[in-house]
mmCIF file with all atom_site columns, C-alpha atoms in Angstrom:
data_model
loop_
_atom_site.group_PDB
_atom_site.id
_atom_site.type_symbol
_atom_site.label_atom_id
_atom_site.label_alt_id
_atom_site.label_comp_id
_atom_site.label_asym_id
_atom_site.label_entity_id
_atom_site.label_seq_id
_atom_site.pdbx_PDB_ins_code
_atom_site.Cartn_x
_atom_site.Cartn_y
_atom_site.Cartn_z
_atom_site.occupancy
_atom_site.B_iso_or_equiv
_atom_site.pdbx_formal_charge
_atom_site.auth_seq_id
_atom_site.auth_comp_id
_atom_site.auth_asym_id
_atom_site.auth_atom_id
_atom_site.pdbx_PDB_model_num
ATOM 1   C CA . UNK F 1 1   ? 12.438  37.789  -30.495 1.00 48.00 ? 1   UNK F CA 1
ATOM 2   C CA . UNK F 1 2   ? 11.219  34.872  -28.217 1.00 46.00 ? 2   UNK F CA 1
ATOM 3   C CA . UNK F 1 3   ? 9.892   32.778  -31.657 1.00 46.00 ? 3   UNK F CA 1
ATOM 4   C CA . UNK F 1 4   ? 13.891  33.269  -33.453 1.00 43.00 ? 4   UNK F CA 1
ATOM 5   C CA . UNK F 1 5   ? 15.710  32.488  -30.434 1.00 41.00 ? 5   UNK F CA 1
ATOM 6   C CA . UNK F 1 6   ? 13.104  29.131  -30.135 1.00 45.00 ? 6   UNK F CA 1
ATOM 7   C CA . UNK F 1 7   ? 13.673  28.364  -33.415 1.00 49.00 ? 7   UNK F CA 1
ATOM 8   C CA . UNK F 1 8   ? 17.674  28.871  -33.682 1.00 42.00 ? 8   UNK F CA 1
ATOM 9   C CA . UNK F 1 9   ? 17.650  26.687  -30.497 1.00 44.00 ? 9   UNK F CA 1
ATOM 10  C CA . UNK F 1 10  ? 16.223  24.126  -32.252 1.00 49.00 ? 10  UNK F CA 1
ATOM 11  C CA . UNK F 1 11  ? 18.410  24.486  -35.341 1.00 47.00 ? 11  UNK F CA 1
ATOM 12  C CA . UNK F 1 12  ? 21.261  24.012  -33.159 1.00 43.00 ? 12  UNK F CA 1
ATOM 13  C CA . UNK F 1 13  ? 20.059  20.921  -31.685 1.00 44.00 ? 13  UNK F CA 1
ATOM 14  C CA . UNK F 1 14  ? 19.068  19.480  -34.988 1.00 47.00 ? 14  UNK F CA 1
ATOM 15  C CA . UNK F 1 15  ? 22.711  20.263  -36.759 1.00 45.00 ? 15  UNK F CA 1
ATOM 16  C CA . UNK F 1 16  ? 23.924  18.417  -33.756 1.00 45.00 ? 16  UNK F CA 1
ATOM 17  C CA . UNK F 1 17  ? 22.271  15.187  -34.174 1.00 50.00 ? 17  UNK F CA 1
ATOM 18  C CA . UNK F 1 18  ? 22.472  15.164  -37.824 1.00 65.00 ? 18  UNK F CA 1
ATOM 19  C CA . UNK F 1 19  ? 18.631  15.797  -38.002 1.00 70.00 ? 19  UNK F CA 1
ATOM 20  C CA . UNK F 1 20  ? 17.278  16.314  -41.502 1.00 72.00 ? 20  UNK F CA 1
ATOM 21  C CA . UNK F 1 21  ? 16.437  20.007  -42.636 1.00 78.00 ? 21  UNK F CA 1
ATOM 22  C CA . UNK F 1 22  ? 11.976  19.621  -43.182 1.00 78.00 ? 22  UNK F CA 1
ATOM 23  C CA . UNK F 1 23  ? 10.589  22.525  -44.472 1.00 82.00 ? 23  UNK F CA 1
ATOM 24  C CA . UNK F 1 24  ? 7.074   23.378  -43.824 1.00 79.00 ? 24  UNK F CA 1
ATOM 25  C CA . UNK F 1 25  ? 5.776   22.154  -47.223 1.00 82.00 ? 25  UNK F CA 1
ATOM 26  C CA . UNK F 1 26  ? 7.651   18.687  -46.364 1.00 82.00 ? 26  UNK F CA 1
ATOM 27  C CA . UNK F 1 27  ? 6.313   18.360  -43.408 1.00 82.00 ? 27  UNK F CA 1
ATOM 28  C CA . UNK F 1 28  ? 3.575   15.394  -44.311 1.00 84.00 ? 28  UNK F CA 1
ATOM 29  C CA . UNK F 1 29  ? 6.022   13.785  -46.255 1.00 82.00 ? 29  UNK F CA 1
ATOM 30  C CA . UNK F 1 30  ? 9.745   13.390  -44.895 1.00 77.00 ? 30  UNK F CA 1
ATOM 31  C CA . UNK F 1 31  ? 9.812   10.880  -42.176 1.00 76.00 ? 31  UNK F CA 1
ATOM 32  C CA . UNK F 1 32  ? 12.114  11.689  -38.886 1.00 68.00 ? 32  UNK F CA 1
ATOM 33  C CA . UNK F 1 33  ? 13.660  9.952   -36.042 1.00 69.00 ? 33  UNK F CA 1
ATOM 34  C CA . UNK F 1 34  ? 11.527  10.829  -32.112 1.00 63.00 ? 34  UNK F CA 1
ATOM 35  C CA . UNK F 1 35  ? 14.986  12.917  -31.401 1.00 67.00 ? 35  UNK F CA 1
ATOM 36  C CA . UNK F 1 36  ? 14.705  15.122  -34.498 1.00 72.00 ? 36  UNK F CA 1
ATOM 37  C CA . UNK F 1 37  ? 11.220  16.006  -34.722 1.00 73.00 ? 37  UNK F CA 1
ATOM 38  C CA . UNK F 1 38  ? 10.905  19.691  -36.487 1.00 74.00 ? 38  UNK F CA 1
ATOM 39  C CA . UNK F 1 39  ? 9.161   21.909  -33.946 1.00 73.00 ? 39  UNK F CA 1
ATOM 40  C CA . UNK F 1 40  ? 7.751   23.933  -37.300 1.00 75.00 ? 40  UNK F CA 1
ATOM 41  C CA . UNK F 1 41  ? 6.049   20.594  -38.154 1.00 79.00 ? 41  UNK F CA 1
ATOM 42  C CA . UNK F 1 42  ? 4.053   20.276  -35.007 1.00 73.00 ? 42  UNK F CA 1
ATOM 43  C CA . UNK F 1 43  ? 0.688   22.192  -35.943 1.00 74.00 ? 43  UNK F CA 1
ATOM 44  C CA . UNK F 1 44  ? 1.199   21.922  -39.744 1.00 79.00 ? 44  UNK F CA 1
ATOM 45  C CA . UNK F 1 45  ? 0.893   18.363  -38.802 1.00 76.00 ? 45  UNK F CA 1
ATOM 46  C CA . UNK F 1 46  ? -2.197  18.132  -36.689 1.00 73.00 ? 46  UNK F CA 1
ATOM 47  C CA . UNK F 1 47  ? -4.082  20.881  -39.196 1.00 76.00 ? 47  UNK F CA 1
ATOM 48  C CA . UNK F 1 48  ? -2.653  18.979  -42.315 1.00 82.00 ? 48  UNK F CA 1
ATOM 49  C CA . UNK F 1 49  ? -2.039  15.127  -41.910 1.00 82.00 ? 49  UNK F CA 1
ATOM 50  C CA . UNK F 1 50  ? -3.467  14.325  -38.343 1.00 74.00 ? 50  UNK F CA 1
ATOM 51  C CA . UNK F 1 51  ? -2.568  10.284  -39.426 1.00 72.00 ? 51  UNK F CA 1
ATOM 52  C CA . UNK F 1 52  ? 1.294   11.520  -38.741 1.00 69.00 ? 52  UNK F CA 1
ATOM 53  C CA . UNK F 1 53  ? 1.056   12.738  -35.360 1.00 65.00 ? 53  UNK F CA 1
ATOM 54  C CA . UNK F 1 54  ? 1.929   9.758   -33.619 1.00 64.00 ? 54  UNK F CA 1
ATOM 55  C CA . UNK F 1 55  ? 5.614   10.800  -34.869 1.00 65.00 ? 55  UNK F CA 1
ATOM 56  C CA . UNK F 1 56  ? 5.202   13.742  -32.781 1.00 63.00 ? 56  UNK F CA 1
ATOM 57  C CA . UNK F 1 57  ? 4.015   12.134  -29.879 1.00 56.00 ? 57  UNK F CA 1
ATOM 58  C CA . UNK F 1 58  ? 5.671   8.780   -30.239 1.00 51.00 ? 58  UNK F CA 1
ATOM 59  C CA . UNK F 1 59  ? 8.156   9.597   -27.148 1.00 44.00 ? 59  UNK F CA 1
ATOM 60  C CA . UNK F 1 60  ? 5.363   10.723  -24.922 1.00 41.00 ? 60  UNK F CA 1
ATOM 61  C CA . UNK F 1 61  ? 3.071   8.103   -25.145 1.00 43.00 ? 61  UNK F CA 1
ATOM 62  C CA . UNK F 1 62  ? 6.220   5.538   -24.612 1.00 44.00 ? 62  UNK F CA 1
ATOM 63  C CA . UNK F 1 63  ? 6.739   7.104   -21.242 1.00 45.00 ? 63  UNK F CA 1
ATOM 64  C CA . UNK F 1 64  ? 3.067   7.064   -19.921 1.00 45.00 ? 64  UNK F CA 1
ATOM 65  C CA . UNK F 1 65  ? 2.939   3.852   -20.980 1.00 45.00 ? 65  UNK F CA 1
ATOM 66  C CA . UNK F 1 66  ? 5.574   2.707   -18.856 1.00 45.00 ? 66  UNK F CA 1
ATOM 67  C CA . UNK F 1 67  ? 4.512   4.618   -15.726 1.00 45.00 ? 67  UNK F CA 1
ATOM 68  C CA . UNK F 1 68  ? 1.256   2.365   -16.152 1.00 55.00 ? 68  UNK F CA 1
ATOM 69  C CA . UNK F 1 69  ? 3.138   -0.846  -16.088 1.00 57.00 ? 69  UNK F CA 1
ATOM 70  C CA . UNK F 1 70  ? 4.432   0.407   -13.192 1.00 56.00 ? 70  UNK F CA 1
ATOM 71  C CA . UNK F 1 71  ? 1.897   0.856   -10.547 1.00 65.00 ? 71  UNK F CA 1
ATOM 72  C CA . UNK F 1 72  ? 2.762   2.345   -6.739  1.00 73.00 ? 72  UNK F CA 1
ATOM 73  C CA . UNK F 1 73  ? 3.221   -0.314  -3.966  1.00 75.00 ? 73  UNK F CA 1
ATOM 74  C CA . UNK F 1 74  ? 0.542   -1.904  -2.381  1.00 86.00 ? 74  UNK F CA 1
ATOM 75  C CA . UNK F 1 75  ? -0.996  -1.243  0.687   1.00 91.00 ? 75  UNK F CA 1
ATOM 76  C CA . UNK F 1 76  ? -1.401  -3.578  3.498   1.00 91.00 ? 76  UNK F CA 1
ATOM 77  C CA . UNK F 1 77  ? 1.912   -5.329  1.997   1.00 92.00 ? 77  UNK F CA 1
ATOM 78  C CA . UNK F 1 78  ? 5.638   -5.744  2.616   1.00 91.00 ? 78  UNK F CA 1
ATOM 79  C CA . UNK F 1 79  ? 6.442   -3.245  -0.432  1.00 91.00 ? 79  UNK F CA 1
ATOM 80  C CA . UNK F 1 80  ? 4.477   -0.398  2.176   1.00 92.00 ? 80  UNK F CA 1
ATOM 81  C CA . UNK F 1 81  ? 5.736   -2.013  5.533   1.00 92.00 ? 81  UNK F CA 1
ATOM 82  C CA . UNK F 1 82  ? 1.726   -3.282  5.790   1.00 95.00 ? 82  UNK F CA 1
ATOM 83  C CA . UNK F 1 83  ? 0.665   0.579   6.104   1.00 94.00 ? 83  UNK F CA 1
ATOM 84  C CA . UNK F 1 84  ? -3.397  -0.381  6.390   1.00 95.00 ? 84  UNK F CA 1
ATOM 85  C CA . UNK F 1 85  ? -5.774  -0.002  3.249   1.00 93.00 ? 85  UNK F CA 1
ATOM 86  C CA . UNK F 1 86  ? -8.250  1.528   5.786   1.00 93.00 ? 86  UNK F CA 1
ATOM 87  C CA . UNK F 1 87  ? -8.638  4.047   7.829   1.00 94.00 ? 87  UNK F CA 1
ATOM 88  C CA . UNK F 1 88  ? -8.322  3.480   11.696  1.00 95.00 ? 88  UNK F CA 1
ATOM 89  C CA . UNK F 1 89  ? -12.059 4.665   12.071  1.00 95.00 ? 89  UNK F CA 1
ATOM 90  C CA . UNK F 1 90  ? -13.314 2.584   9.696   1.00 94.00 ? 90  UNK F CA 1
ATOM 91  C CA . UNK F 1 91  ? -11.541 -0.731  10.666  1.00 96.00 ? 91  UNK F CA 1
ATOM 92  C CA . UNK F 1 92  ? -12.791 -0.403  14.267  1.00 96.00 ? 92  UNK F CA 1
ATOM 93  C CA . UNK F 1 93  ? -16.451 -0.241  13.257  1.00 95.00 ? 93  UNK F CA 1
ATOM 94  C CA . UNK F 1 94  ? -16.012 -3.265  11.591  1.00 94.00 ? 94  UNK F CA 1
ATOM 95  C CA . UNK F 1 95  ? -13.844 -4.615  14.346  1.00 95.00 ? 95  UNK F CA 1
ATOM 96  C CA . UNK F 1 96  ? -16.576 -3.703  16.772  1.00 96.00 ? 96  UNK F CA 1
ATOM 97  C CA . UNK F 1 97  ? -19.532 -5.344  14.666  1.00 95.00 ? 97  UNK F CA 1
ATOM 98  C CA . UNK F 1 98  ? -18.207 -7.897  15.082  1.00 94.00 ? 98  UNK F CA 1
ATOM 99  C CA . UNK F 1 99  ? -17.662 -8.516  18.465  1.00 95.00 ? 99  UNK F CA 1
ATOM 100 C CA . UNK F 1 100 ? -20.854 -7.563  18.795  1.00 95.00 ? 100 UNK F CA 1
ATOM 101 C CA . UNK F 1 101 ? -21.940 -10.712 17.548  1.00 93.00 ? 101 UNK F CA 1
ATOM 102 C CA . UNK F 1 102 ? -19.074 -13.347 19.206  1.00 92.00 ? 102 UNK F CA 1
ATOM 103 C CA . UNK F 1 103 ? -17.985 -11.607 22.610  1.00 94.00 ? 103 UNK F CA 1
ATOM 104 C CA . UNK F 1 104 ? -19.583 -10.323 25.509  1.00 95.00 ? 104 UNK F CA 1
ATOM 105 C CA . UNK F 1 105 ? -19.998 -6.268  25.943  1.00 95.00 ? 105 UNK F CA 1
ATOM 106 C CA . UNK F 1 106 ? -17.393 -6.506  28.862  1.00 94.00 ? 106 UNK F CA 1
ATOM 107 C CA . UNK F 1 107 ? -14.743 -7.238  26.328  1.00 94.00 ? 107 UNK F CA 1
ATOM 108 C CA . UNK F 1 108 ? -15.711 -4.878  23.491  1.00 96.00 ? 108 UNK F CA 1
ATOM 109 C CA . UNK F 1 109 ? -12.731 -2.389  25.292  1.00 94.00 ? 109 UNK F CA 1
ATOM 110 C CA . UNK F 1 110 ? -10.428 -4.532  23.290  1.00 95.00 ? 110 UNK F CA 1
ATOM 111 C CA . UNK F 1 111 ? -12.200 -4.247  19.809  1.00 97.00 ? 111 UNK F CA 1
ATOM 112 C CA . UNK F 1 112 ? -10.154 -1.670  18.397  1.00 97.00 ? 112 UNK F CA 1
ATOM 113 C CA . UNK F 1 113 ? -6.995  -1.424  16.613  1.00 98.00 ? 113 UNK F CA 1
ATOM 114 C CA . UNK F 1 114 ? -5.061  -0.201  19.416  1.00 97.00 ? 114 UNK F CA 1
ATOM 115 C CA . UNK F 1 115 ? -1.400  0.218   17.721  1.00 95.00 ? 115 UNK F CA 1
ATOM 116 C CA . UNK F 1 116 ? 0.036   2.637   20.152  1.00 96.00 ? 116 UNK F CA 1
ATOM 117 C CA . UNK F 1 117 ? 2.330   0.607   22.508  1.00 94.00 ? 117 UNK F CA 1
ATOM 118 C CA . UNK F 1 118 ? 2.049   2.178   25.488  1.00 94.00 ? 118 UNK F CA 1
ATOM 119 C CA . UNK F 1 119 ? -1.961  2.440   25.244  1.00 95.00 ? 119 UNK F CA 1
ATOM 120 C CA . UNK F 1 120 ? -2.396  -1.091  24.340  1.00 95.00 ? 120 UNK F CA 1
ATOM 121 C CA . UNK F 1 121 ? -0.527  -2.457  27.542  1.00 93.00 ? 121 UNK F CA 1
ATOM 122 C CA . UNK F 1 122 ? -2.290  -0.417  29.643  1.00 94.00 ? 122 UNK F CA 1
ATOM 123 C CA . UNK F 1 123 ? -5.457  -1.549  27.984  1.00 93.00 ? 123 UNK F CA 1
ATOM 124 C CA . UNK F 1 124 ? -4.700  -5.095  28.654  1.00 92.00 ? 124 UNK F CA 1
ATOM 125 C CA . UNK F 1 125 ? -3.371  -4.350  32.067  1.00 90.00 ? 125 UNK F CA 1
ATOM 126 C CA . UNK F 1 126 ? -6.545  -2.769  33.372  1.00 91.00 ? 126 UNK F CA 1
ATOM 127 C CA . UNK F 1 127 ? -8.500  -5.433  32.262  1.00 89.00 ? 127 UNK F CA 1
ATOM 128 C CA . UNK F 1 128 ? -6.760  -7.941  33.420  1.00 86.00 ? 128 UNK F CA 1
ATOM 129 C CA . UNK F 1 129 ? -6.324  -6.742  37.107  1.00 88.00 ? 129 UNK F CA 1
ATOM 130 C CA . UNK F 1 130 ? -9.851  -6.073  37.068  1.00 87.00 ? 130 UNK F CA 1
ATOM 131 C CA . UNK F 1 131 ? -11.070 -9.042  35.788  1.00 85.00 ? 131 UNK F CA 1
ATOM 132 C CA . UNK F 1 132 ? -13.516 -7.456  33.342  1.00 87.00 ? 132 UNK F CA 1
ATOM 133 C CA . UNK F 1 133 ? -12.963 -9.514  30.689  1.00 92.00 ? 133 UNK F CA 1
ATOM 134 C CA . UNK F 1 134 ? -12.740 -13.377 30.794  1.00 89.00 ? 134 UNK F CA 1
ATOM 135 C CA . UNK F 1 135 ? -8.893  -13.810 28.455  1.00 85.00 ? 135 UNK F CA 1
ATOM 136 C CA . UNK F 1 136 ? -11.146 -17.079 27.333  1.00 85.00 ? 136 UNK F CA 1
ATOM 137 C CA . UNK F 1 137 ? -13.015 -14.875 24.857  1.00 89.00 ? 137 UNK F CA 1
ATOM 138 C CA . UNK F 1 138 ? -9.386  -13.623 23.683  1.00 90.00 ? 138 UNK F CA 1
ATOM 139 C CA . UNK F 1 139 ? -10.108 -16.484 20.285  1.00 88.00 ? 139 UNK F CA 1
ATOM 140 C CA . UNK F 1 140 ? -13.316 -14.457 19.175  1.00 90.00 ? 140 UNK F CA 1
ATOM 141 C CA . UNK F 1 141 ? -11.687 -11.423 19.945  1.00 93.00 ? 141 UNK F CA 1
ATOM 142 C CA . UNK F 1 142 ? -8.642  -12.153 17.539  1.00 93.00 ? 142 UNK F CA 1
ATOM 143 C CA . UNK F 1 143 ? -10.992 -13.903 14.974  1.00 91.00 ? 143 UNK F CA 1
ATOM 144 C CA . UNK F 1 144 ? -12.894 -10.447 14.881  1.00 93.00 ? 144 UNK F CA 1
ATOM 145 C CA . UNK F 1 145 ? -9.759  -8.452  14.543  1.00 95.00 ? 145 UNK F CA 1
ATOM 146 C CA . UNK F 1 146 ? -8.508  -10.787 11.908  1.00 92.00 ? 146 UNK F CA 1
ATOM 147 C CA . UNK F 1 147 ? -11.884 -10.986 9.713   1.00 89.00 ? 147 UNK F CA 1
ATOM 148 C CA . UNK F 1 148 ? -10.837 -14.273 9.040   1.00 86.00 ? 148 UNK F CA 1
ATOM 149 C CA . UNK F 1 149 ? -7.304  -13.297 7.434   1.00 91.00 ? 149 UNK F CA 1
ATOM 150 C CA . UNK F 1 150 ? -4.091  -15.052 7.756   1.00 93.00 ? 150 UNK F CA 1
ATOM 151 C CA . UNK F 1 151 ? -1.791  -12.090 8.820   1.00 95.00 ? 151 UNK F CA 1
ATOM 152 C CA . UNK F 1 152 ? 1.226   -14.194 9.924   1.00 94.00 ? 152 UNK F CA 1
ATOM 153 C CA . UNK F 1 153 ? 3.625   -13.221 7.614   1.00 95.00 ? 153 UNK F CA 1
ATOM 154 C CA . UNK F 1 154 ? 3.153   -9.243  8.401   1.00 96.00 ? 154 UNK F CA 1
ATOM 155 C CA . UNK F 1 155 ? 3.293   -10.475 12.500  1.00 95.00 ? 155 UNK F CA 1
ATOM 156 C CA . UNK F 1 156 ? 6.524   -12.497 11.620  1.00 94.00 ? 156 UNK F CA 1
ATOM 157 C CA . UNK F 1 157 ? 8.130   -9.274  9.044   1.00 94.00 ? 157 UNK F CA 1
ATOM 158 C CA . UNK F 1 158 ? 7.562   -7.255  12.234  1.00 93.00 ? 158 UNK F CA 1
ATOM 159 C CA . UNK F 1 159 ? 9.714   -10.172 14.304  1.00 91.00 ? 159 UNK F CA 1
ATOM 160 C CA . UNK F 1 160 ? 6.807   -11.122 16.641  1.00 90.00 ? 160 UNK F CA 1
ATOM 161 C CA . UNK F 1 161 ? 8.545   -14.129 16.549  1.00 86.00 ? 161 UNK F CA 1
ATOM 162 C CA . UNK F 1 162 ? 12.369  -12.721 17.123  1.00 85.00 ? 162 UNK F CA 1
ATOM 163 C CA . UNK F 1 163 ? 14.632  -15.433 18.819  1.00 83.00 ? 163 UNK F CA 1
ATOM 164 C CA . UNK F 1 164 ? 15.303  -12.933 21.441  1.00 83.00 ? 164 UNK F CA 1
ATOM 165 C CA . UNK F 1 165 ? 11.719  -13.245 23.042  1.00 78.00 ? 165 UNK F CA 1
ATOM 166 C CA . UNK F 1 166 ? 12.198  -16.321 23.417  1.00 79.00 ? 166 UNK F CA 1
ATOM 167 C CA . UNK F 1 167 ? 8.335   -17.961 22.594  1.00 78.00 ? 167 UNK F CA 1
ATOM 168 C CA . UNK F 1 168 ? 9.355   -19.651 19.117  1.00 79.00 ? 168 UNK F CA 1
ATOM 169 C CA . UNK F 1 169 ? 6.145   -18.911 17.147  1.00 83.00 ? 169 UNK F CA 1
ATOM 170 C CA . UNK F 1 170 ? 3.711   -18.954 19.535  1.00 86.00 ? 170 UNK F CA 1
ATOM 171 C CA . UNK F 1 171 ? 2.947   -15.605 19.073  1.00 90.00 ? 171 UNK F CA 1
ATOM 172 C CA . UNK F 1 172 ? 2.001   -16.198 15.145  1.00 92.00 ? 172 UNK F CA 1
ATOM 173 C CA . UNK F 1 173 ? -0.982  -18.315 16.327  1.00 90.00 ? 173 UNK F CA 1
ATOM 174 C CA . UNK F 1 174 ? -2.720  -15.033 17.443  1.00 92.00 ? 174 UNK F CA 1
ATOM 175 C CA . UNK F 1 175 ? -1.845  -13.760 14.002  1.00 93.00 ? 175 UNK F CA 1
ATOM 176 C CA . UNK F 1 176 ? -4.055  -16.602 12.269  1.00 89.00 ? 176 UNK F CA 1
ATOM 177 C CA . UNK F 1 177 ? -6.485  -17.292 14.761  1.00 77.00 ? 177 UNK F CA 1
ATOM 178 C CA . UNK F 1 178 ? -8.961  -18.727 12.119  1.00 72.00 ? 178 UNK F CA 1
ATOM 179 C CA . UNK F 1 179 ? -6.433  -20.721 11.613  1.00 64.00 ? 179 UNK F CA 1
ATOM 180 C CA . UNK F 1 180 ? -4.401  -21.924 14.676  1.00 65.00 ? 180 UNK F CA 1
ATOM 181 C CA . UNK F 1 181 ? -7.471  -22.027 17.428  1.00 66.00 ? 181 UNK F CA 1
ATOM 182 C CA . UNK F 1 182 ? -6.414  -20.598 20.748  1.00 74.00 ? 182 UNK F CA 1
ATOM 183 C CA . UNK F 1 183 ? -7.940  -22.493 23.338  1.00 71.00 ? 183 UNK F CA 1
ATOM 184 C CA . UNK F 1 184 ? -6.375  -20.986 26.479  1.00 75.00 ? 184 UNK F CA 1
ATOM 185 C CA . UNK F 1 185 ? -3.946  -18.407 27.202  1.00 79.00 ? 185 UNK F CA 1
ATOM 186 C CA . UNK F 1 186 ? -1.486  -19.032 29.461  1.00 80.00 ? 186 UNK F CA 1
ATOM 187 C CA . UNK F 1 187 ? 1.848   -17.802 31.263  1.00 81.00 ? 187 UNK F CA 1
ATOM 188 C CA . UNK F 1 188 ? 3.946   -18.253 28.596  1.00 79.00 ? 188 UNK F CA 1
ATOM 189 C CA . UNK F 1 189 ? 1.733   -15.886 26.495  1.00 87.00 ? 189 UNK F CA 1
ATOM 190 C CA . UNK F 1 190 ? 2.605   -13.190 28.530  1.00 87.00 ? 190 UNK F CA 1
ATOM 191 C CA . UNK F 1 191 ? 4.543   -12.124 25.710  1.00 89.00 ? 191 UNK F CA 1
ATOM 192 C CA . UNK F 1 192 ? 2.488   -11.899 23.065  1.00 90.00 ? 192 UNK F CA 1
ATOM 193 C CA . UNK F 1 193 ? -0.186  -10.235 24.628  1.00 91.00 ? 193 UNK F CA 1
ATOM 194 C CA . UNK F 1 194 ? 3.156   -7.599  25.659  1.00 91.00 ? 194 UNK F CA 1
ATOM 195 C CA . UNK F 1 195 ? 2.761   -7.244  22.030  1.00 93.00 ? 195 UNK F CA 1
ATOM 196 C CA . UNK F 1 196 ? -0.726  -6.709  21.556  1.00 95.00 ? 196 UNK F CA 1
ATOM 197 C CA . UNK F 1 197 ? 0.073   -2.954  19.486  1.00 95.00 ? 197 UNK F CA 1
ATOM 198 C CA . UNK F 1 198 ? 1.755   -5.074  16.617  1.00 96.00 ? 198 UNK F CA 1
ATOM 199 C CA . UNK F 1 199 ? -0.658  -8.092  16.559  1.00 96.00 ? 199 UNK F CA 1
ATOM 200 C CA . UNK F 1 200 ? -3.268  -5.255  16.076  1.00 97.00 ? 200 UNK F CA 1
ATOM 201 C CA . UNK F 1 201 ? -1.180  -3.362  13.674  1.00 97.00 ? 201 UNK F CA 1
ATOM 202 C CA . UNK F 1 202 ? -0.955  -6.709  11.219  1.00 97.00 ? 202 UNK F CA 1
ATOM 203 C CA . UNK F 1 203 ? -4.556  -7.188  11.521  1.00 97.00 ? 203 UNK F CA 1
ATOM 204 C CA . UNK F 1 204 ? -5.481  -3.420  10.553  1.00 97.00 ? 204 UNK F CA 1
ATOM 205 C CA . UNK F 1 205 ? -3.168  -4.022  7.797   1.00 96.00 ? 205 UNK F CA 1
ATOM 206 C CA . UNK F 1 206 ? -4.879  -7.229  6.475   1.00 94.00 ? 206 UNK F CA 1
ATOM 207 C CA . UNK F 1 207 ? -8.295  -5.889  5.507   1.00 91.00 ? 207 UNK F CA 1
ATOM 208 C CA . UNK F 1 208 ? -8.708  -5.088  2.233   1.00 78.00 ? 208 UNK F CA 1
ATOM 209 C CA . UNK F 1 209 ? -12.215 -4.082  1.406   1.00 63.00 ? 209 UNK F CA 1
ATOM 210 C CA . UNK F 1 210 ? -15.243 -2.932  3.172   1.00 53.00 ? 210 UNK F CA 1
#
């Protein structure tokens, strides 16, 4: 019952587009349009004149082929609001290497990828009221975090440099800080280091390969 139902469907559809009638015997010979391939024809095909069956699967192949010229967003990029390549445990092992090598072990608290806002100034707030870590080391710090990437444009997408904090783009320096050298922080980079969770965030984002 399920095999004449299929098949009247089809004959329905193919009266409707003006399809040609194929019989089974034709069905190496008559040539057809994508829209009126005869769902008889499909086996006879492959078991009789395999050299055909890209007319069966003409339609198909069209489609995959232009799902693979159109590949999913990058990550680390605008297209993905610079969601990181890497994983958060895997960036701050490298992160921490690093530092391992440039800064003294007093400052290694800030080798991490801190993104959480709230975390991040309290990070920087206990080490600066206890003096643990000497801001002078802040250059090797950010050169570590970096890996030697420019991530300014992700710091100024996320408006690290927003007229309304008034610092221009002073902030983008610690973006780049292989670079823009930092030579001393002062006062006026109060700011920035306020937004330590998105300077981190763009620097996460920037590394692209272990």
């Amino acid at each position: 019952m399920r095999t004449y139902l299929n098949s009247f469907v089809s004959l329905l559809l193919a009266i409707r587009l003006n399809c040609p009638r194929v019989s089974r015997s034709q069905c190496c010979n008559v040539r057809w349009t994508i829209e009126c391939v005869p769902p008889h024809c499909v086996n006879y095909v492959l078991k009789n004149c395999p050299e055909r069956k890209m007319f069966l699967f003409r339609r198909t192949m069209s489609r995959d082929h232009e799902i693979r010229r159109a590949p999913p967003p990058k990550c680390g990029t605008a297209e993905t609001k610079y969601e990181p390549c890497t994983s958060r445990t895997t960036a701050d092992k490298l992160f921490l290497a690093c530092c391992e090598l440039y800064v003294p072990p007093e400052c290694h608290s800030l080798c991490t990828y801190e993104t959480n806002q709230t975390r991040s100034r309290a990070m920087l707030t206990d080490i600066i009221e206890r003096s643990s870590c000497n801001l002078n080391y802040l250059s090797g710090i950010l050169f570590c975090a970096s890996q030697n990437r420019d991530n300014r444009q992700c710091c100024s997408d996320l408006e690290i440099n927003a007229p309304q904090l008034q610092v221009g783009s002073r902030c983008l320096r610690m973006c780049d800080p292989s670079g823009t050298e930092i030579e001393r922080i002062t006062r006026d980079d109060a700011t920035c280091l306020f937004n330590w969770n998105v300077i981190m965030y763009c620097h996460h984002s920037g590394i692209r390969e272990m």
